[in-house]
PDB file of C-alpha atoms and ligand atoms in Angstrom:
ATOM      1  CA  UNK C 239     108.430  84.698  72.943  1.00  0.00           C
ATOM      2  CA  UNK C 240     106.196  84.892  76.261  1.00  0.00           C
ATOM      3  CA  UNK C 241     103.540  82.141  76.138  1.00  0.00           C
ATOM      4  CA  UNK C 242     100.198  82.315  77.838  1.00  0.00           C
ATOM      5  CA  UNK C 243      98.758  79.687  79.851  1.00  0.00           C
ATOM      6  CA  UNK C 244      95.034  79.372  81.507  1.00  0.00           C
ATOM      7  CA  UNK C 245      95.333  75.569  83.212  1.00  0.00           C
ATOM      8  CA  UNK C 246      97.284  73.411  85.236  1.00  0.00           C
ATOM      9  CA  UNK C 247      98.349  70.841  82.345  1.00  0.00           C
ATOM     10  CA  UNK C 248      99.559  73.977  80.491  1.00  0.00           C
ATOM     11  CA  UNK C 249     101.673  75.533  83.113  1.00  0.00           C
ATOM     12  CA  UNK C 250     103.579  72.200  83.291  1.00  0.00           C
ATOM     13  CA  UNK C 251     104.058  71.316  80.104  1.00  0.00           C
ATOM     14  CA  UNK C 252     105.401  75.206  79.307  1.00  0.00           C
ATOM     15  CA  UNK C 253     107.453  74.169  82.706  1.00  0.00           C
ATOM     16  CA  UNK C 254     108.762  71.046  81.309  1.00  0.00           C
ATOM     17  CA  UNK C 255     110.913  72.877  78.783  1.00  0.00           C
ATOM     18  CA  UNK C 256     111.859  75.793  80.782  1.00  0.00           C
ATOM     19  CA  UNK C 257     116.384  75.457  80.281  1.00  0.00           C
ATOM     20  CA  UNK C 258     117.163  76.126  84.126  1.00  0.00           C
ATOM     21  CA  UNK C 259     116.087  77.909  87.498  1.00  0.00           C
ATOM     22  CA  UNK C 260     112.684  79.267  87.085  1.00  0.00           C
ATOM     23  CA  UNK C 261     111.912  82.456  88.387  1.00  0.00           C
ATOM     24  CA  UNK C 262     108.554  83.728  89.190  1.00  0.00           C
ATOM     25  CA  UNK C 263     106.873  87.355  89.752  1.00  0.00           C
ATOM     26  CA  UNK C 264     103.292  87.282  91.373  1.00  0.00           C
ATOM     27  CA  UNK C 265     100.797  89.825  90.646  1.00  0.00           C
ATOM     28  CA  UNK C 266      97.307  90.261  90.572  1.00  0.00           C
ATOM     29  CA  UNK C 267      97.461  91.897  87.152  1.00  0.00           C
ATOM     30  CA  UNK C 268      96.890  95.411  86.222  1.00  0.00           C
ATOM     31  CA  UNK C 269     100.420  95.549  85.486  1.00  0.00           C
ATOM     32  CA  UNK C 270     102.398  99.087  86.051  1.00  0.00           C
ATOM     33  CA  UNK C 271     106.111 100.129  86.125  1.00  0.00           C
ATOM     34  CA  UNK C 272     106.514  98.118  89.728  1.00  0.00           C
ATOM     35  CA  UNK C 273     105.666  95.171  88.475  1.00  0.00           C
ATOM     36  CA  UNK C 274     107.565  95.364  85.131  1.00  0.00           C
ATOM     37  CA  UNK C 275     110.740  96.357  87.615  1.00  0.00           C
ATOM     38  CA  UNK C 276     110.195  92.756  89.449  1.00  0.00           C
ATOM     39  CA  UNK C 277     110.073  91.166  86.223  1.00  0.00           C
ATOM     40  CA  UNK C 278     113.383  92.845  84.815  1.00  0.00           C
ATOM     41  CA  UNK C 279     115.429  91.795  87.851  1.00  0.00           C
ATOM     42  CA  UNK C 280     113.824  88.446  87.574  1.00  0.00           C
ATOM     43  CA  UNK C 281     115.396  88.787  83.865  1.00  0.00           C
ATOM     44  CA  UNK C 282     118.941  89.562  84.772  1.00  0.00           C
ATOM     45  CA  UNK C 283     119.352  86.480  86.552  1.00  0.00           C
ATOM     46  CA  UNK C 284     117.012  83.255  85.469  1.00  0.00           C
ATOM     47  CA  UNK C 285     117.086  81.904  82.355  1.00  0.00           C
ATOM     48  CA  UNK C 286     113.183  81.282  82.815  1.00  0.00           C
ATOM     49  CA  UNK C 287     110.877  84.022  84.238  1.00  0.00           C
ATOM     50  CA  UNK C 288     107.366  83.142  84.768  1.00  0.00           C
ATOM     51  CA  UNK C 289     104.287  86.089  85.751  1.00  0.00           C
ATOM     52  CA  UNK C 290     101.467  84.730  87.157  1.00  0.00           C
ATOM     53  CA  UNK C 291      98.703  87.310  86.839  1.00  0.00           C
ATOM     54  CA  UNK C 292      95.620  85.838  89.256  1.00  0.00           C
ATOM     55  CA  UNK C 293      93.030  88.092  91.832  1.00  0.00           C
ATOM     56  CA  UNK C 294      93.092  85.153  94.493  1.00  0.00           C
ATOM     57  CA  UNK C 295      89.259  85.384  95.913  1.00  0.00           C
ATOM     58  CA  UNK C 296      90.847  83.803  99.836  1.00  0.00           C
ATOM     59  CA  UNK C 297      93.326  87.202 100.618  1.00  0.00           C
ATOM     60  CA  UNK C 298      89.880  89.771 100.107  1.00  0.00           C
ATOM     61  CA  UNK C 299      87.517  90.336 102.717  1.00  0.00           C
ATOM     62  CA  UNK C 300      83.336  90.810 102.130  1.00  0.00           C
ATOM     63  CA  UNK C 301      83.762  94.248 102.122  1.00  0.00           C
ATOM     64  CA  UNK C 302      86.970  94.792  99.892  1.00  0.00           C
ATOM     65  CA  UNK C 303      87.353  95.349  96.532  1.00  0.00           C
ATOM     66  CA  UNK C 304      87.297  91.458  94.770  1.00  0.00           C
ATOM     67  CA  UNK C 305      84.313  92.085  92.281  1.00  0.00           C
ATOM     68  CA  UNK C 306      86.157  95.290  91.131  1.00  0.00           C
ATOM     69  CA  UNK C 307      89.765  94.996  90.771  1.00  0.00           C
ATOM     70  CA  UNK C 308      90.755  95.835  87.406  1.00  0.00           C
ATOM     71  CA  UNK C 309      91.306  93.226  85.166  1.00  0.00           C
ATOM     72  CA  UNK C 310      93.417  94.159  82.047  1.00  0.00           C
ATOM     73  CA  UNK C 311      94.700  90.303  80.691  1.00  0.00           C
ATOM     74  CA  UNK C 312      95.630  92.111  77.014  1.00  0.00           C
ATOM     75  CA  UNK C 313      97.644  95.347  78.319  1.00  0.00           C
ATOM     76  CA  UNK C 314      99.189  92.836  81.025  1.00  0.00           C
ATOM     77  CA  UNK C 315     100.281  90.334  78.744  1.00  0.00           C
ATOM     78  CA  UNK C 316     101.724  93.417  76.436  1.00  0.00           C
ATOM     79  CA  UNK C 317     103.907  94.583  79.750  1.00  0.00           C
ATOM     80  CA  UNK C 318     105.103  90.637  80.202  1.00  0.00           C
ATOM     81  CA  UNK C 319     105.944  90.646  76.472  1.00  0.00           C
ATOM     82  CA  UNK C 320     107.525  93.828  76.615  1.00  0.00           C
ATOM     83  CA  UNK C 321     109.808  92.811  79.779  1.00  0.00           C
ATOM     84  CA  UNK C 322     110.890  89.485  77.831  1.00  0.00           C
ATOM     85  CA  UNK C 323     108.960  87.077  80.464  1.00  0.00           C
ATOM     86  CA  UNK C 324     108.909  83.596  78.855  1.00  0.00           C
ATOM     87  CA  UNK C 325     105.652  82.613  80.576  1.00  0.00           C
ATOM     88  CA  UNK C 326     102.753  84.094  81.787  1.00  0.00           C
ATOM     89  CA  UNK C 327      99.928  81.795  83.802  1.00  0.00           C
ATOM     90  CA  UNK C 328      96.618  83.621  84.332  1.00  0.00           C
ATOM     91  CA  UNK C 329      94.848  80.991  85.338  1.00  0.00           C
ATOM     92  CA  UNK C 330      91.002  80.995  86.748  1.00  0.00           C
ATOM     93  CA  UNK C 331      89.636  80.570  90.245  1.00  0.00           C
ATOM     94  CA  UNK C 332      89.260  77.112  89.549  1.00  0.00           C
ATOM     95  CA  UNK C 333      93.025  75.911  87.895  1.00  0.00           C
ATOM     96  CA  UNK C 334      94.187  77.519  91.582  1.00  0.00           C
ATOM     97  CA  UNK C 335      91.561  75.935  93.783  1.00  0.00           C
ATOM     98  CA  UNK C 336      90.566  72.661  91.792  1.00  0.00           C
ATOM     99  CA  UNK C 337      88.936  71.582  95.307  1.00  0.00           C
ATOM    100  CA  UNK C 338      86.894  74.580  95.883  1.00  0.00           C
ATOM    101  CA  UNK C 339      87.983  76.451  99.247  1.00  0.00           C
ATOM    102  CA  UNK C 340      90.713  74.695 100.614  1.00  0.00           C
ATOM    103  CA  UNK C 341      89.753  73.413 104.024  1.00  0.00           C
ATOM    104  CA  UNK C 342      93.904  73.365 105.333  1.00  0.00           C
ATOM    105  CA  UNK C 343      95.530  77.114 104.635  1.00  0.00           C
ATOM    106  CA  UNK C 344      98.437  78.651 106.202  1.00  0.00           C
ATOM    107  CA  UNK C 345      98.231  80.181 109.264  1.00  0.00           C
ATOM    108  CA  UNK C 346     100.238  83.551 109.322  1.00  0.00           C
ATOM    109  CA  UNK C 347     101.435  83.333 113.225  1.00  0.00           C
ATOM    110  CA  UNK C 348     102.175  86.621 115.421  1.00  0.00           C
ATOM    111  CA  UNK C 349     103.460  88.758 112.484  1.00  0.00           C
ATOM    112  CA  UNK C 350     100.401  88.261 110.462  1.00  0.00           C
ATOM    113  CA  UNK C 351      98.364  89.769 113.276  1.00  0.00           C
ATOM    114  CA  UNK C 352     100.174  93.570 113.531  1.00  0.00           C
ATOM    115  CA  UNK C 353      99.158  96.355 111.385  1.00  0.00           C
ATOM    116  CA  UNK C 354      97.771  94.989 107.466  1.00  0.00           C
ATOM    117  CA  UNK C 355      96.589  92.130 109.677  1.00  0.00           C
ATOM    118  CA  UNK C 356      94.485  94.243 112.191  1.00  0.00           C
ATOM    119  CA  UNK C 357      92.476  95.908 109.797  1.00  0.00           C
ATOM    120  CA  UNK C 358      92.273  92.903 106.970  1.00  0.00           C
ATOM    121  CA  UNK C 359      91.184  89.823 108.876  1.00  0.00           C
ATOM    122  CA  UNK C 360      92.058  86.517 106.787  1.00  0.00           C
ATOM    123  CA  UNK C 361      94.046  88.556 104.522  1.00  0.00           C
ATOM    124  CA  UNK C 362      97.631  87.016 105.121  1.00  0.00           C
ATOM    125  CA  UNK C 363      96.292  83.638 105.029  1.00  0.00           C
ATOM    126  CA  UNK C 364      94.782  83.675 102.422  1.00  0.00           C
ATOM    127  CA  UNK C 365      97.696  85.564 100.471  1.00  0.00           C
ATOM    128  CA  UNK C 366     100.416  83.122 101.924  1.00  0.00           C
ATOM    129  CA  UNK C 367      98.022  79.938 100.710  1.00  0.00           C
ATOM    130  CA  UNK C 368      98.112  81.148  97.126  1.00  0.00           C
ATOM    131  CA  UNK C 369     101.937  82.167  97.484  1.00  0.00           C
ATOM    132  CA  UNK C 370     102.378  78.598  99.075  1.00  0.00           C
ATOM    133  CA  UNK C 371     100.071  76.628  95.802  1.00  0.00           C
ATOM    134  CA  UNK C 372     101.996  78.920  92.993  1.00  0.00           C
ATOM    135  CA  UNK C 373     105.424  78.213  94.098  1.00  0.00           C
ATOM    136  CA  UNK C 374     104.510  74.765  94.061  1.00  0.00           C
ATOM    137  CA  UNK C 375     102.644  74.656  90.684  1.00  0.00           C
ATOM    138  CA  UNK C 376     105.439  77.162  89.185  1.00  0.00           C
ATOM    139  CA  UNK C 377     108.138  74.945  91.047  1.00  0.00           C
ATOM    140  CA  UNK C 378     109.946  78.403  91.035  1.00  0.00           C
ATOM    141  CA  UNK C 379     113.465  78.226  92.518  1.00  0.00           C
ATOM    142  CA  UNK C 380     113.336  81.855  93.417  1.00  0.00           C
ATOM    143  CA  UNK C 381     110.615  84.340  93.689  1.00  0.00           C
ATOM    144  CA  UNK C 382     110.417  88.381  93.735  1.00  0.00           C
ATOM    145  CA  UNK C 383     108.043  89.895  95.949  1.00  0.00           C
ATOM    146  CA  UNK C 384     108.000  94.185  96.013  1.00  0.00           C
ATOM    147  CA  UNK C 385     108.588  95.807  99.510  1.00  0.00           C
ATOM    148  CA  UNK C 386     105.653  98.035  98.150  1.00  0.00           C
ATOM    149  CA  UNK C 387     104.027  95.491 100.467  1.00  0.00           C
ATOM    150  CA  UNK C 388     106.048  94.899 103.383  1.00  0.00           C
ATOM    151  CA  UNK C 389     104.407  92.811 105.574  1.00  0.00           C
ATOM    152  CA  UNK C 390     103.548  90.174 102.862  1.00  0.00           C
ATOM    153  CA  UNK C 391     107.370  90.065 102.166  1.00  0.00           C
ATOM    154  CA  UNK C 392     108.560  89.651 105.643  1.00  0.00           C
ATOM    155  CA  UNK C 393     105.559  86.587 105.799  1.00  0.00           C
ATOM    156  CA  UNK C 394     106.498  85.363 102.413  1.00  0.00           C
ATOM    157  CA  UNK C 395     110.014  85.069 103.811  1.00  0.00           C
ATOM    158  CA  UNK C 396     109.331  83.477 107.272  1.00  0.00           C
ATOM    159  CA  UNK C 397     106.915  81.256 105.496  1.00  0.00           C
ATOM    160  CA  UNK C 398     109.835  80.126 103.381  1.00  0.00           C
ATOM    161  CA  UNK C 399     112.379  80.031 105.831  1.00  0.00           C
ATOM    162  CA  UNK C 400     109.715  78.346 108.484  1.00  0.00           C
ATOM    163  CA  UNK C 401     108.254  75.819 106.209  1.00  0.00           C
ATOM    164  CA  UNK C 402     111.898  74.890 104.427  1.00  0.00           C
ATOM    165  CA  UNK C 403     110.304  75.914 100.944  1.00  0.00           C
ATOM    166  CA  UNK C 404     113.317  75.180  98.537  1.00  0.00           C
ATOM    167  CA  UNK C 405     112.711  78.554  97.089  1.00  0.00           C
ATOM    168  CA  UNK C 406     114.316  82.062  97.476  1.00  0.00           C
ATOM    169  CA  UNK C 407     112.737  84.846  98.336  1.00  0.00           C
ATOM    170  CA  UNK C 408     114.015  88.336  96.759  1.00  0.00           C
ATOM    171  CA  UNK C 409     112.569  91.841  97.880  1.00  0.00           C
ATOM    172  CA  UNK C 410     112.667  94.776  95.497  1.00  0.00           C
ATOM    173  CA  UNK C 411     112.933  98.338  96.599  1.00  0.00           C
ATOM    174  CA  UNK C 412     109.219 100.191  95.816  1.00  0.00           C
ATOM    175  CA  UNK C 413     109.156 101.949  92.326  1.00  0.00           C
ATOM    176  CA  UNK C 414     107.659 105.442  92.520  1.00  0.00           C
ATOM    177  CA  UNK C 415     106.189 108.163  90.683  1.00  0.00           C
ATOM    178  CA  UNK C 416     108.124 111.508  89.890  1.00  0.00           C
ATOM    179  CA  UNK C 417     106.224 113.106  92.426  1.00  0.00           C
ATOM    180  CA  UNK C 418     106.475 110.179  95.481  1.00  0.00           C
ATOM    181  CA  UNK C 419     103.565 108.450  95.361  1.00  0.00           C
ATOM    182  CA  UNK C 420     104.259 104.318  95.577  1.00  0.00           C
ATOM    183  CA  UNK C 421     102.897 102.873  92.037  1.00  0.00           C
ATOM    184  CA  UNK C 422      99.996 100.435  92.853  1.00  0.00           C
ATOM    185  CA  UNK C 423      97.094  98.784  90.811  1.00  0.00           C
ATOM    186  CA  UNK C 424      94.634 100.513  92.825  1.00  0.00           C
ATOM    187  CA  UNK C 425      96.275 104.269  92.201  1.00  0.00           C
ATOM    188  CA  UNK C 426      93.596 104.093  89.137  1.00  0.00           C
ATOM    189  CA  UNK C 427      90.312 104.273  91.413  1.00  0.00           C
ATOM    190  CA  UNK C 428      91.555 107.735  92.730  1.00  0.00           C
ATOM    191  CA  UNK C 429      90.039 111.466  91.124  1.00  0.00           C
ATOM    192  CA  UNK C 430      92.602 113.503  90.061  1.00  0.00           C
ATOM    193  CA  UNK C 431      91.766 115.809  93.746  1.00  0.00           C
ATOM    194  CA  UNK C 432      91.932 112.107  95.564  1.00  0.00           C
ATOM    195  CA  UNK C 433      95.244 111.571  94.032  1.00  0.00           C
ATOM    196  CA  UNK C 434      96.675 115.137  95.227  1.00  0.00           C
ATOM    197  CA  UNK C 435      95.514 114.155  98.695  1.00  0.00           C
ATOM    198  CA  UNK C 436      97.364 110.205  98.359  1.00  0.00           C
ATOM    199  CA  UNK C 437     100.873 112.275  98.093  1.00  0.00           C
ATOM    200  CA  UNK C 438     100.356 113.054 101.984  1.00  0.00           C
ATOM    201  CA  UNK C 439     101.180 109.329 102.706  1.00  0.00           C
ATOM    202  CA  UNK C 440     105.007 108.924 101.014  1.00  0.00           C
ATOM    203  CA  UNK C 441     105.459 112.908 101.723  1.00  0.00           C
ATOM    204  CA  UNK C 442     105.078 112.160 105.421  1.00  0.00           C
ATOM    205  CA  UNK C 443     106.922 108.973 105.009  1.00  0.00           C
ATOM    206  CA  UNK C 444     109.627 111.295 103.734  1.00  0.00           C
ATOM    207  CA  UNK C 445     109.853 113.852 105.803  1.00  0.00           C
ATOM    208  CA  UNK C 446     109.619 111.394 108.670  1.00  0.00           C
ATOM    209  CA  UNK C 447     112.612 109.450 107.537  1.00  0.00           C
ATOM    210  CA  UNK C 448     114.467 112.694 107.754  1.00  0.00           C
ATOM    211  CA  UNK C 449     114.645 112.668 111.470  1.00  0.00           C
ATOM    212  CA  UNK C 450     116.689 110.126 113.894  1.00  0.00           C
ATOM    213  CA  UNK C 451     114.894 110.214 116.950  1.00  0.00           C
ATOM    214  CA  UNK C 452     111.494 107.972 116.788  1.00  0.00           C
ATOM    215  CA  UNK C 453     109.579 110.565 118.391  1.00  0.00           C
ATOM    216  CA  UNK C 454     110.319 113.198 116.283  1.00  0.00           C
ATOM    217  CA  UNK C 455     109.832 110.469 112.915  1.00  0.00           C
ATOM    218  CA  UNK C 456     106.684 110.372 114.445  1.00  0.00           C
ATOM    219  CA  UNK C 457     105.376 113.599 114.882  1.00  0.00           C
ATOM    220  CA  UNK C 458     106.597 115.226 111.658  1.00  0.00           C
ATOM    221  CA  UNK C 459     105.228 111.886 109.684  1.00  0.00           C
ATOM    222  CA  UNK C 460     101.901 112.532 111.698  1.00  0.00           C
ATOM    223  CA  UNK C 461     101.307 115.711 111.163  1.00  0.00           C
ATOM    224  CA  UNK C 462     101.554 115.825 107.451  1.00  0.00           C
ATOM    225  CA  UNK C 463      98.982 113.290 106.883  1.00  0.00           C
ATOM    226  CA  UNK C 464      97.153 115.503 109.720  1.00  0.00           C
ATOM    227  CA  UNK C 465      96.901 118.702 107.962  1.00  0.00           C
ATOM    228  CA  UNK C 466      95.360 116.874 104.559  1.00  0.00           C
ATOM    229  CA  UNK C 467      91.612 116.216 104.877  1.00  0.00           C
ATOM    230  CA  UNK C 468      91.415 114.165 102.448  1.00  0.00           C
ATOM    231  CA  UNK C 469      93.206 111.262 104.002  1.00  0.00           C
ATOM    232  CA  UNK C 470      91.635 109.126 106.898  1.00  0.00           C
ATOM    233  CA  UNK C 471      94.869 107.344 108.712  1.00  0.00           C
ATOM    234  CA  UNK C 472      94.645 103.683 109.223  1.00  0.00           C
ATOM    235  CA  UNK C 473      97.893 103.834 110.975  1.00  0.00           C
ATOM    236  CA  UNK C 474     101.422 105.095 110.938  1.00  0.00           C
ATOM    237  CA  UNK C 475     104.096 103.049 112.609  1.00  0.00           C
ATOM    238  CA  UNK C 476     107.455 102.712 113.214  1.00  0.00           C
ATOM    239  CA  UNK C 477     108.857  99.187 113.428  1.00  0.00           C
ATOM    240  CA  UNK C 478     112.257  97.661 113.509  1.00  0.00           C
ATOM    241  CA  UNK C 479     113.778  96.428 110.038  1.00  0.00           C
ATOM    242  CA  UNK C 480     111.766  93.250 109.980  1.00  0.00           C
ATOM    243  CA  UNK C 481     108.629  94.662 111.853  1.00  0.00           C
ATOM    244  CA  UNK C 482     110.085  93.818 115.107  1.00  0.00           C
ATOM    245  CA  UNK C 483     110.288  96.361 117.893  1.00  0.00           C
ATOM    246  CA  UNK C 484     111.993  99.772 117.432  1.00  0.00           C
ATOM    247  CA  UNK C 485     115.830  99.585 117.581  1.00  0.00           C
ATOM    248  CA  UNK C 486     117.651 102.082 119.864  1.00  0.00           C
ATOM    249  CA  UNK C 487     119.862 102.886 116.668  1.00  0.00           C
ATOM    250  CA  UNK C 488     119.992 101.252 112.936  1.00  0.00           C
ATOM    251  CA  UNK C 489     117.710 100.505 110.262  1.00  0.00           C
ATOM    252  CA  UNK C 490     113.876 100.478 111.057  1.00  0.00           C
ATOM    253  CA  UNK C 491     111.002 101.177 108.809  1.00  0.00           C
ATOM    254  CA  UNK C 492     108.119 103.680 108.758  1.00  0.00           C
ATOM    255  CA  UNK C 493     104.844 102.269 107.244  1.00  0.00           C
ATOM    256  CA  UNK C 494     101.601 104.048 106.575  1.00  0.00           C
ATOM    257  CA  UNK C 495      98.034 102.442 105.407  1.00  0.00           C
ATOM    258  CA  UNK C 496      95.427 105.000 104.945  1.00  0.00           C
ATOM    259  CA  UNK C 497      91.916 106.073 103.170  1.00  0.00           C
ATOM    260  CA  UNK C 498      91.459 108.232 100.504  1.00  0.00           C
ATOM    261  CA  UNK C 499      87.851 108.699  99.502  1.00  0.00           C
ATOM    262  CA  UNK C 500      86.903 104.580  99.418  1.00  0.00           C
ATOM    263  CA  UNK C 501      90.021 103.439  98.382  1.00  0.00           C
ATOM    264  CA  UNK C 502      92.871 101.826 100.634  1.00  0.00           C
ATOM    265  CA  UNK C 503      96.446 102.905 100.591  1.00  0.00           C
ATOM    266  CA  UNK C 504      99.623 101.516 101.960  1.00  0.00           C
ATOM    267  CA  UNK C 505     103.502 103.096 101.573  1.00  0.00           C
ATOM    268  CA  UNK C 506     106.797 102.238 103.884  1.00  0.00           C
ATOM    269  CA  UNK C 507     110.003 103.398 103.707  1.00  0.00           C
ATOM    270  CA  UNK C 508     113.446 102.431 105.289  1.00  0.00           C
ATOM    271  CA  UNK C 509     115.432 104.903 107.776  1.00  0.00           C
ATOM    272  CA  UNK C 510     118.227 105.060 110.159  1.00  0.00           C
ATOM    273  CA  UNK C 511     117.686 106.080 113.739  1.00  0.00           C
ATOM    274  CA  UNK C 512     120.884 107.495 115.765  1.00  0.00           C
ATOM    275  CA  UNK C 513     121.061 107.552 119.871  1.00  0.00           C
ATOM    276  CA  UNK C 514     121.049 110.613 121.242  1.00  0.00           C
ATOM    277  CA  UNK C 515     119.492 112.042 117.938  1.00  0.00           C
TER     278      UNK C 515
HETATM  279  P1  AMP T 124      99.966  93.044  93.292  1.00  0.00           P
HETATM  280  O1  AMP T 124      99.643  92.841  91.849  1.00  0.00           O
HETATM  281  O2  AMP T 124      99.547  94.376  93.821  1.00  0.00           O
HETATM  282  O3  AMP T 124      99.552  91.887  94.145  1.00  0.00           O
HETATM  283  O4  AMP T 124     101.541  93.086  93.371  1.00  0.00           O
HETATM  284  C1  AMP T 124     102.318  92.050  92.813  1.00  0.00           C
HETATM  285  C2  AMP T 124     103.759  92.240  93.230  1.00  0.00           C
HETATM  286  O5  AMP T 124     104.231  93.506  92.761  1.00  0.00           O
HETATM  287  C3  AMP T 124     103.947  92.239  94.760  1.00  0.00           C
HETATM  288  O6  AMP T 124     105.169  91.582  95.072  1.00  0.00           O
HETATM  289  C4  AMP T 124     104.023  93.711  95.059  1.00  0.00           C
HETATM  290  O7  AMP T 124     104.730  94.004  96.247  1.00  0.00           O
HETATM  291  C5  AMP T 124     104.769  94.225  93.842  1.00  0.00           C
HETATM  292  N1  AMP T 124     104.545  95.670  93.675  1.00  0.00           N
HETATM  293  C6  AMP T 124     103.348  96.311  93.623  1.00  0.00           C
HETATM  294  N2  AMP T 124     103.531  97.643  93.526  1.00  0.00           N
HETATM  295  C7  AMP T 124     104.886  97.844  93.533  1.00  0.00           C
HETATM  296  C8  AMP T 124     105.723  99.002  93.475  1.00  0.00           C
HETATM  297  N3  AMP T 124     105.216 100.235  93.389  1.00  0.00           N
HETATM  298  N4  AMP T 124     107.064  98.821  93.512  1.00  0.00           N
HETATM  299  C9  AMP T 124     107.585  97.578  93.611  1.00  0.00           C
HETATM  300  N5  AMP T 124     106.853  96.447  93.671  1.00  0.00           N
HETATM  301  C10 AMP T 124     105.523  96.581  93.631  1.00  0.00           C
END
């Protein structure tokens, strides 16, 4: 039985009876197939899996999309029930901030500053504040973030690991669609001919991940999203397995944010580089 809770009081009385390590799976709702993956591996594990489903007002800037994110609380709570969550907590902008803007908020450090962070001011922030508040108020002993959305998982984690949160952090590969692009809530404001031009961005993460050499990654990733005029590049870089600095050789990771009509896209993928490629 999945249980739905609004307030404070009612998240932790549902919490008092949960049988052992809780797990939980944060979303902002509009629920698809990525999110129901987080909450299955939550399932194999913990005997208690909690969703929160909340659009936190701090992480969006003036000019992003707050007032119009979809919000779908009886599908979502269908998709929880479906995926055997026990709890779901959908609580309002005021159960999360009972103190109206909180005047101390976490301050995301060097990493928070690099790509997402250069073009979303205040974004990390205020995502790590409400990541901070519902691990607290979920007292969740581990939590599943999707690398969908890398850079908040690589915070998330330093975060943890920086702040000694007794919580651990698990990152699940992105689920896609049969055709490549990266599942996300926001896939629904694109036209059908937007939607043709969002494949660009995991095509040319694709192709790109083909090569060894970071120059040629590079070029064949760029030039994809080049030749389709439908998308406007944010950026496309290639980082180091934790966002760090390009390795000579090993793992590293190829992310991509970019435009398509008014609505923001992001996509990474892992790769290998060889010397000498
Ligand atoms: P959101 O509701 O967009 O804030 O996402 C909630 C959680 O689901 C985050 O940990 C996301 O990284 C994760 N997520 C979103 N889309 C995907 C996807 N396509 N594959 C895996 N995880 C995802």
């Amino acid at each position: 039985m999945t249980n739905l809770v609004h307030t404070r009081a009612e998240l932790a009385a549902a919490l008092d009876a949960a049988p052992g390590e809780i797990a939980v799976v944060m979303t902002m709702g509009a629920l698809h197939e990525g999110h129901r993956r987080l909450m299955r591996v939550a399932r194999e594990r913990s005997p208690f899996v909690v969703v929160t489903i909340f659009v936190n007002p701090l992480q969006f800037g003036p000019n992003e999309d707050y007032e119009k994110y979809p919000r779908t609380l009886d599908e979502d709570l269908a998709a929880c029930r479906a995926e055997g969550a026990d709890l779901v907590f959908a609580p309002g902008r005021g159960d999360v901030y009972p103190h109206g803007q909180p005047s101390i908020t976490m301050h995301p450090g060097p990493l928070g500053e690099i790509l997402e962070g250069a073009s979303r001011p205040g974004h990390f922030s205020g995502m790590l504040t409400v990541v901070e508040k519902l691990l607290m108020l979920t007292r969740a002993g581990v939590a599943y973030f999707g690398e969908k959305d890398f850079q908040q998982l690589a915070l998330i984690r330093r975060m943890a690991r920086d702040l000694e949160l007794p919580v651990e952090i698990v990152g699940v590969p992105t689920v896609r669609e049969g055709d490549g692009l990266a599942l996300s809530s926001r896939n629904r404001y694109l036209s059908p001919d937007q939607r043709r031009s969002a494949l660009a961005l995991s095509r040319a993460l694709r192709e790109g991940a083909t090569r060894r050499d970071p120059a040629s990654v590079l070029t064949v990733a760029r030039k994809i999203l080049a030749d389709e005029p439908g998308v406007r590049v944010d950026y496309l870089e290639l980082t180091g397995p934790d966002l760090g600095p390009v390795p000579a050789e090993g793992p590293a990771r190829l992310l991509v944010a970019a435009r398509v009509g008014t609505t923001r896209l992001i996509d990474n993928v892992p790769l290998t580089l060889e010397k000498n490629a």
